Coordinates of C-alpha atoms in Angstrom, one line a residue:
M1 CA 46.6 26.4 25.4
K2 CA 47.4 30.1 25.1
E3 CA 47.7 31.5 21.6
I4 CA 50.9 33.3 20.8
Y5 CA 52.0 35.2 17.7
L6 CA 55.5 35.9 16.6
G7 CA 57.1 38.6 14.5
L8 CA 60.7 38.1 13.3
D9 CA 63.1 40.5 11.7
L10 CA 65.7 38.5 9.8
C11 CA 68.9 40.4 8.9
K12 CA 72.3 39.3 7.8
K13 CA 74.0 39.5 11.1
N14 CA 71.1 39.2 13.6
I15 CA 67.5 38.4 14.3
Q16 CA 64.9 40.2 16.4
I17 CA 61.9 38.5 17.8
S18 CA 58.6 40.0 19.1
F19 CA 55.7 38.1 20.6
F20 CA 52.0 38.9 20.9
R21 CA 50.1 37.0 23.6
E22 CA 46.3 36.8 23.3
D23 CA 45.9 38.7 26.6
K24 CA 48.0 41.7 25.6
N25 CA 47.3 44.7 23.4
E26 CA 50.9 45.4 22.4
P27 CA 53.7 43.1 21.2
E28 CA 56.8 42.7 23.3
S29 CA 60.4 42.2 22.1
I30 CA 63.0 39.7 23.3
Y31 CA 66.1 41.3 24.8
Q32 CA 69.6 39.9 24.6
L33 CA 70.6 37.6 27.4
N34 CA 71.9 39.8 30.3
N35 CA 71.6 42.9 28.1
T36 CA 68.2 44.7 28.2
E37 CA 69.5 47.5 25.9
T38 CA 69.4 45.6 22.7
Y39 CA 66.9 43.3 20.9
Q40 CA 69.4 42.1 18.3
L41 CA 70.1 38.4 18.8
P42 CA 73.2 37.2 16.9
N43 CA 72.8 34.7 14.0
V44 CA 75.3 32.3 15.5
M45 CA 75.1 28.6 16.5
F46 CA 77.4 26.3 18.4
Y47 CA 77.3 22.5 18.5
S48 CA 78.8 20.9 21.7
L49 CA 80.5 17.7 20.7
E50 CA 80.5 16.5 24.3
E51 CA 76.8 17.1 24.9
E52 CA 75.7 16.5 21.3
K53 CA 73.6 19.6 21.7
W54 CA 73.0 22.8 19.7
Y55 CA 73.2 26.3 21.3
V56 CA 71.9 29.4 19.6
G57 CA 72.3 33.1 19.9
N58 CA 73.4 34.5 23.2
H59 CA 73.8 31.1 24.8
V60 CA 76.7 30.5 22.5
S61 CA 79.0 32.8 24.3
Q62 CA 78.4 30.9 27.6
V63 CA 79.5 27.5 26.3
R64 CA 81.8 28.0 23.3
F65 CA 85.0 28.4 25.4
Q66 CA 84.0 25.7 28.0
T67 CA 83.6 22.7 25.7
E68 CA 84.9 21.4 22.4
G69 CA 82.5 22.0 19.5
V70 CA 81.7 23.6 16.2
M71 CA 81.0 27.3 15.8
I72 CA 78.7 28.4 13.0
E73 CA 78.7 32.1 12.0
D74 CA 77.5 34.4 9.1
I75 CA 74.9 31.9 8.0
V76 CA 72.8 34.3 5.9
G77 CA 76.0 35.7 4.3
H78 CA 77.0 32.2 3.2
I79 CA 73.6 31.2 1.9
D80 CA 74.9 31.0 -1.7
S81 CA 77.9 28.9 -0.7
D82 CA 78.2 25.4 -2.1
V83 CA 80.5 24.5 0.9
S84 CA 79.2 21.9 3.3
V85 CA 79.8 22.2 7.0
F86 CA 80.8 19.1 9.1
V87 CA 79.2 19.0 12.5
G88 CA 79.9 15.9 14.4
S89 CA 78.9 13.0 12.2
D90 CA 76.5 15.1 10.2
I91 CA 76.9 17.4 7.1
Y92 CA 74.9 20.6 6.6
T93 CA 74.5 23.1 3.8
Y94 CA 74.0 26.7 4.9
D95 CA 70.4 26.8 4.0
E96 CA 69.9 23.7 6.3
L97 CA 71.8 25.6 9.0
L98 CA 69.6 28.7 8.6
L99 CA 66.5 26.5 8.9
K100 CA 67.9 25.0 12.1
L101 CA 68.9 28.4 13.5
L102 CA 65.3 29.8 13.0
K103 CA 63.7 26.6 14.4
L104 CA 66.0 26.7 17.5
Y105 CA 65.2 30.3 18.2
I106 CA 61.4 29.8 17.9
E107 CA 61.3 26.5 19.7
E108 CA 63.5 27.8 22.5
F109 CA 61.0 30.7 23.0
I110 CA 57.9 28.6 22.7
S111 CA 59.3 26.0 25.2
R112 CA 59.4 28.7 28.0
S113 CA 55.8 27.9 28.6
E114 CA 53.9 24.6 28.1
D115 CA 50.7 26.6 27.5
Y116 CA 52.0 28.4 24.4
Q117 CA 50.6 27.5 21.0
L118 CA 52.1 29.2 17.9
C119 CA 49.2 30.5 15.9
G120 CA 50.9 33.0 13.6
L121 CA 54.3 33.9 12.3
T122 CA 55.4 36.9 10.1
I123 CA 59.0 37.4 9.1
A124 CA 60.4 40.7 7.9
L125 CA 63.4 40.5 5.5
E126 CA 66.1 43.1 5.4
Q127 CA 66.6 42.0 1.8
Y128 CA 64.9 39.4 -0.4
H129 CA 67.0 36.4 -1.3
P130 CA 65.5 33.4 -3.2
K131 CA 67.3 30.8 -1.1
V132 CA 66.3 32.5 2.2
Y133 CA 62.8 32.7 1.0
D134 CA 62.8 28.9 0.2
V135 CA 64.2 28.2 3.7
L136 CA 61.3 30.2 5.2
Q137 CA 58.8 28.2 3.2
K138 CA 60.4 25.0 4.7
L139 CA 60.1 26.6 8.1
K140 CA 56.4 27.1 7.6
K141 CA 56.0 23.3 7.0
E142 CA 58.3 22.4 9.9
L143 CA 56.1 24.5 12.3
S144 CA 52.9 23.1 10.8
L145 CA 51.6 26.6 9.9
S146 CA 49.0 27.2 7.2
D147 CA 49.3 29.9 4.5
E148 CA 47.0 32.1 6.6
Q149 CA 49.3 31.7 9.6
F150 CA 52.5 32.5 7.9
Y151 CA 53.8 35.5 5.9
V152 CA 57.1 36.9 4.6
M153 CA 57.3 40.7 4.2
S154 CA 59.7 43.5 3.3
H155 CA 61.1 46.0 5.8
E156 CA 58.9 48.6 4.1
N157 CA 55.7 46.6 4.8
A158 CA 56.8 45.9 8.4
F159 CA 57.3 49.6 9.0
F160 CA 53.8 50.3 7.6
Q161 CA 52.2 47.7 9.8
Y162 CA 53.9 49.2 12.8
V163 CA 52.9 52.8 12.1
M164 CA 49.3 51.9 11.3
N165 CA 48.9 50.1 14.6
Q166 CA 50.0 53.2 16.6
D167 CA 47.8 56.0 17.9
E168 CA 46.0 57.6 15.0
T169 CA 47.0 61.1 16.1
L170 CA 50.6 60.1 15.2
R171 CA 49.6 59.8 11.5
N172 CA 47.3 62.7 10.9
N173 CA 49.7 63.7 8.1
S174 CA 52.6 61.9 6.5
V175 CA 54.9 59.7 8.6
A176 CA 58.7 59.5 8.0
M177 CA 61.5 57.2 9.1
F178 CA 65.3 57.5 8.9
E179 CA 67.2 54.2 9.1
Y180 CA 70.9 54.6 9.8
G181 CA 72.4 51.1 9.2
F182 CA 75.7 49.7 8.4
D183 CA 75.3 50.6 4.7
G184 CA 74.4 54.3 5.5
L185 CA 71.3 56.3 5.7
E186 CA 67.9 55.6 4.1
Y187 CA 64.6 57.5 4.3
Y188 CA 61.1 56.2 4.2
R189 CA 57.8 58.1 4.0
I190 CA 54.2 57.1 4.2
D191 CA 51.7 59.4 2.4
K192 CA 47.9 59.0 2.7
V193 CA 45.6 59.9 -0.2
Q194 CA 41.8 59.9 0.1
R195 CA 39.9 59.4 -3.2
G196 CA 36.2 59.3 -2.7
G197 CA 35.6 56.6 -0.1
N198 CA 39.0 54.9 -0.7
R199 CA 42.2 55.3 1.2
F200 CA 45.6 54.8 -0.5
F201 CA 48.9 54.7 1.3
Y202 CA 52.1 55.3 -0.7
L203 CA 55.3 54.2 0.9
S204 CA 58.5 55.5 -0.7
R205 CA 62.1 54.7 0.1
Q206 CA 65.1 56.9 -0.8
D207 CA 68.8 56.0 -0.6
L208 CA 70.7 58.8 1.2
K209 CA 74.0 56.8 1.6
E210 CA 76.0 59.3 -0.3
D211 CA 75.0 62.0 2.2
I212 CA 75.5 59.9 5.4
Q213 CA 77.8 56.9 5.6
Y214 CA 78.0 54.6 8.6
A215 CA 81.8 55.3 9.0
M216 CA 80.9 58.9 9.9
L217 CA 79.7 57.7 13.3
F218 CA 83.3 57.0 14.2
E219 CA 84.7 60.3 13.0
D220 CA 83.6 63.8 13.8
I221 CA 80.1 63.3 15.4
E222 CA 79.5 67.1 15.5
E223 CA 80.0 67.2 11.7
L224 CA 77.7 64.1 11.4
D225 CA 75.0 65.9 13.5
K226 CA 75.4 68.9 11.3
K227 CA 75.1 66.9 8.0
F228 CA 72.1 64.9 9.3
A229 CA 70.4 68.2 10.3
E230 CA 70.8 69.5 6.8
V231 CA 69.4 66.3 5.3
A232 CA 66.5 66.3 7.8
K233 CA 65.7 69.9 7.1
V234 CA 65.3 69.2 3.4
K235 CA 63.1 66.2 4.0
M236 CA 60.9 67.9 6.6
R237 CA 60.1 70.7 4.1
E238 CA 58.8 68.3 1.4
T239 CA 55.4 67.8 3.0
Y240 CA 53.5 68.0 6.3
I241 CA 54.8 65.2 8.6
S242 CA 53.2 64.2 11.9
T243 CA 55.8 61.8 13.2
V244 CA 59.4 60.8 12.6
Y245 CA 60.9 57.5 13.6
L246 CA 64.6 56.8 13.9
T247 CA 66.0 53.3 13.7
G248 CA 69.2 51.5 13.0
P249 CA 72.4 50.9 14.9
G250 CA 73.8 54.3 13.9
F251 CA 71.3 56.4 15.8
N252 CA 71.9 57.2 19.5
D253 CA 71.5 60.2 21.8
D254 CA 75.2 60.8 21.9
W255 CA 75.4 62.8 18.7
I256 CA 71.8 63.8 17.8
V257 CA 71.7 67.4 19.1
E258 CA 71.2 70.0 16.3
S259 CA 69.3 67.5 14.2
K260 CA 66.9 66.8 17.0
K261 CA 65.8 70.4 17.0
I262 CA 65.0 70.1 13.3
L263 CA 63.1 66.9 13.7
C264 CA 61.1 67.9 16.8
D265 CA 59.9 71.2 15.3
G266 CA 56.1 70.5 15.4
K267 CA 56.5 66.8 15.1
R268 CA 56.7 63.7 17.4
V269 CA 60.0 61.9 17.2
F270 CA 60.6 58.3 18.4
M271 CA 63.9 56.3 18.4
G272 CA 63.7 52.5 18.5
Q273 CA 65.5 49.4 17.2
N274 CA 62.6 47.0 17.0
I275 CA 60.2 48.7 14.6
Y276 CA 60.3 45.9 12.0
T277 CA 59.9 43.0 14.3
K278 CA 57.0 44.7 16.1
G279 CA 55.4 45.5 12.7
A280 CA 55.7 41.9 11.7
C281 CA 54.2 40.8 15.0
Y282 CA 51.2 43.1 14.5
H283 CA 50.7 41.5 11.1
A284 CA 50.9 38.0 12.6
K285 CA 48.2 38.7 15.2
L286 CA 45.9 41.2 13.5
G287 CA 46.5 40.6 9.8
A288 CA 47.5 43.1 7.1
Y289 CA 46.2 46.5 8.1
E290 CA 45.4 47.5 4.5
A291 CA 43.3 44.3 4.1
V292 CA 41.4 44.7 7.4
S293 CA 40.8 48.5 6.8
G294 CA 39.9 48.1 3.1
S295 CA 42.6 50.4 2.0
V296 CA 45.4 50.0 -0.5
L297 CA 49.2 50.0 0.1
A298 CA 51.7 50.8 -2.7
T299 CA 55.4 50.3 -2.0
Q300 CA 58.5 49.8 -4.1
G301 CA 58.7 46.1 -4.8
S302 CA 54.9 45.5 -4.5
I303 CA 52.5 44.8 -7.4
P304 CA 49.6 47.3 -7.4
F305 CA 47.1 45.1 -9.2
D306 CA 45.1 41.9 -8.8
I307 CA 45.7 39.2 -11.4
G308 CA 42.9 36.8 -12.3
V309 CA 40.6 35.3 -14.9
N310 CA 37.2 36.0 -16.2
I311 CA 34.9 33.0 -15.9
G312 CA 31.4 33.0 -17.4
D313 CA 28.3 31.9 -15.5
V314 CA 25.1 30.1 -16.8
D315 CA 23.6 33.5 -17.8
G316 CA 26.6 34.4 -20.0
R317 CA 28.0 37.0 -17.6
N318 CA 31.7 37.1 -16.8
H319 CA 32.9 37.1 -13.2
F320 CA 36.5 38.0 -12.1
H321 CA 38.2 35.2 -10.1
P322 CA 41.5 36.4 -8.5
I323 CA 44.6 34.3 -8.7
A324 CA 47.0 36.7 -7.0
I325 CA 45.9 39.6 -4.8
G326 CA 47.8 42.8 -5.5
G327 CA 49.3 45.2 -3.0
R328 CA 51.8 42.6 -1.8
E329 CA 55.5 42.1 -2.3
W330 CA 56.1 40.5 -5.7
Y331 CA 57.4 37.3 -4.2
N332 CA 54.1 36.9 -2.4
M333 CA 52.1 37.4 -5.7
N334 CA 51.4 33.7 -6.4
G335 CA 48.3 31.6 -6.7
K336 CA 46.4 29.1 -8.8
V337 CA 42.8 28.6 -10.0
T338 CA 41.1 25.8 -11.8
V339 CA 38.9 26.5 -14.8
F340 CA 36.7 24.3 -17.0
L341 CA 36.5 25.3 -20.7
D342 CA 33.3 25.1 -22.8
D343 CA 33.7 25.1 -26.6
T344 CA 36.7 27.4 -26.6
N345 CA 40.5 27.2 -26.4
R346 CA 40.8 30.7 -24.9
I347 CA 41.3 32.0 -21.4
E348 CA 40.7 35.7 -20.6
M349 CA 43.3 37.0 -18.1
V350 CA 42.5 40.2 -16.2
Y351 CA 44.9 42.7 -14.5
R352 CA 42.9 45.0 -12.3
D353 CA 44.7 48.0 -10.9
K354 CA 43.9 48.5 -7.2
I355 CA 44.6 52.3 -7.3
T356 CA 43.3 53.5 -10.7
K357 CA 40.7 50.8 -11.0
E358 CA 41.8 50.4 -14.6
V359 CA 41.4 46.9 -16.1
E360 CA 43.7 45.3 -18.7
K361 CA 42.5 42.1 -20.4
E362 CA 44.6 39.6 -22.3
I363 CA 43.4 36.6 -24.3
I364 CA 45.6 33.5 -24.2
E365 CA 44.9 30.9 -26.8
I366 CA 45.8 27.3 -26.0
H367 CA 46.7 25.1 -28.9
G368 CA 47.0 21.4 -29.1
L369 CA 44.3 20.3 -26.7
P370 CA 42.2 17.3 -27.7
K371 CA 38.6 17.8 -28.5
R372 CA 36.5 17.2 -25.5
P373 CA 32.8 17.9 -24.5
P374 CA 32.1 21.2 -22.8
K375 CA 33.2 21.5 -19.1
T376 CA 35.5 18.4 -19.4
T377 CA 38.7 20.3 -20.3
K378 CA 40.1 21.1 -16.8
L379 CA 43.0 23.5 -16.6
S380 CA 45.0 25.0 -13.8
V381 CA 46.0 28.7 -14.3
E382 CA 49.0 29.8 -12.2
V383 CA 50.9 33.1 -11.8
E384 CA 54.6 33.1 -11.2
L385 CA 56.7 36.3 -10.7
F386 CA 60.4 36.4 -11.1
D387 CA 61.0 39.9 -9.8
E388 CA 59.2 43.2 -9.5
R389 CA 58.5 43.4 -13.2
M390 CA 58.7 40.0 -15.0
G391 CA 56.7 36.8 -14.6
A392 CA 54.7 34.2 -16.3
I393 CA 51.2 32.8 -16.7
V394 CA 51.4 29.0 -16.5
I395 CA 48.5 26.9 -17.8
R396 CA 48.4 23.1 -17.2
D397 CA 46.1 20.5 -18.7
V398 CA 44.8 18.7 -15.6
G399 CA 42.5 16.2 -17.3
F400 CA 39.1 15.1 -16.2
G401 CA 39.5 12.0 -14.2
K402 CA 39.8 8.7 -16.0
I403 CA 37.4 9.7 -18.6
Y404 CA 39.6 12.3 -20.2
P405 CA 43.1 11.8 -18.8
T406 CA 45.6 14.7 -18.8
T407 CA 47.9 15.3 -21.8
N408 CA 50.5 16.7 -19.4
K409 CA 50.7 19.7 -21.7
I410 CA 52.0 22.9 -20.1
Y411 CA 51.6 26.4 -21.6
R412 CA 53.8 29.1 -20.4
K413 CA 53.6 32.8 -21.4
E414 CA 56.2 35.2 -20.0
R415 CA 55.3 38.8 -19.8
K416 CA 56.2 42.1 -18.2
F417 CA 53.8 42.7 -15.3
Y418 CA 54.9 46.1 -14.2
E419 CA 57.0 49.0 -15.7

């Protein structure tokens, strides 16, 4: 069996898929059927009542007018809807339809070769949504992937993974990207800072939608070129930049004339629509660049510190045991450890900043536990984050077998993790 790794970019209207075969050094992206100029595959499905068969993406346009069936569109946009969809004799919610859409896309691709075995899948999200995230966790189970084989990341992280897997000369200095999407213009920048033997990468994201709106693409494109040139000039003067990437449906060679001169002045410039899906694919095959290289990534929406507990050894020394590893998107900051208490009702939580190396400690006292001999009070300590700032420490009494059964007590302490 040949190992294959997939990177998906899931957006509201479309999905992009890249694949990494074990015998290749670069990921490849899937084109639209009969259209090699775009990688954007539409998020649509069609169920043929006559064939009792689902069609997905580009295949929908081939069959929807030839047979009676049910057309499903805007699945991600309806993810919060309570409306059920009748398809033949079955009823689906929109989260069930999203799961089916993703499975159909993946299984259709994998089925192209009997030798393919899916060994890794990373999905980049245009925007985090709790229901979408839950669907993706179900997808992991449906595909029988382990936690190590599956990851959900932000667009920022996918951009970073893509950049760091390109030629090193392209990132001697800072790296920038303009994304011109349906909501307007956004600007990303990766800055590298060396502190001693440690490397830190800061990825910032700035909203420029007030300066450049998507509607301007259909108005005076010379004026659009002029305005974008002004925006680019300001951004290019902020720091030394080695490379600029342009992505999003708004960018094309038809109108970038004056702005190209600004961007290309001493810099390499690349335009492409599959940066996120390829970045996700690199991650699926090679792992997180920052983890492999021993560096630290700080982005908006990520938590820059490890969360864990101090556990004493037989010599009385405390050792840090991580529960959640920092430098990840907040929705990936979860984990659980099991601890055994001695003659104490206290747990020492530790928050270790990956950038400053500063350590914050917090003592949590647990009341109401029955008196037990040392090492027979078994607790699970879990981290839950609700968003970029708020979360909770959850401690459960697990019990110690039949000798000391659990009390089913749960201790929950909410706190602000990040300002």
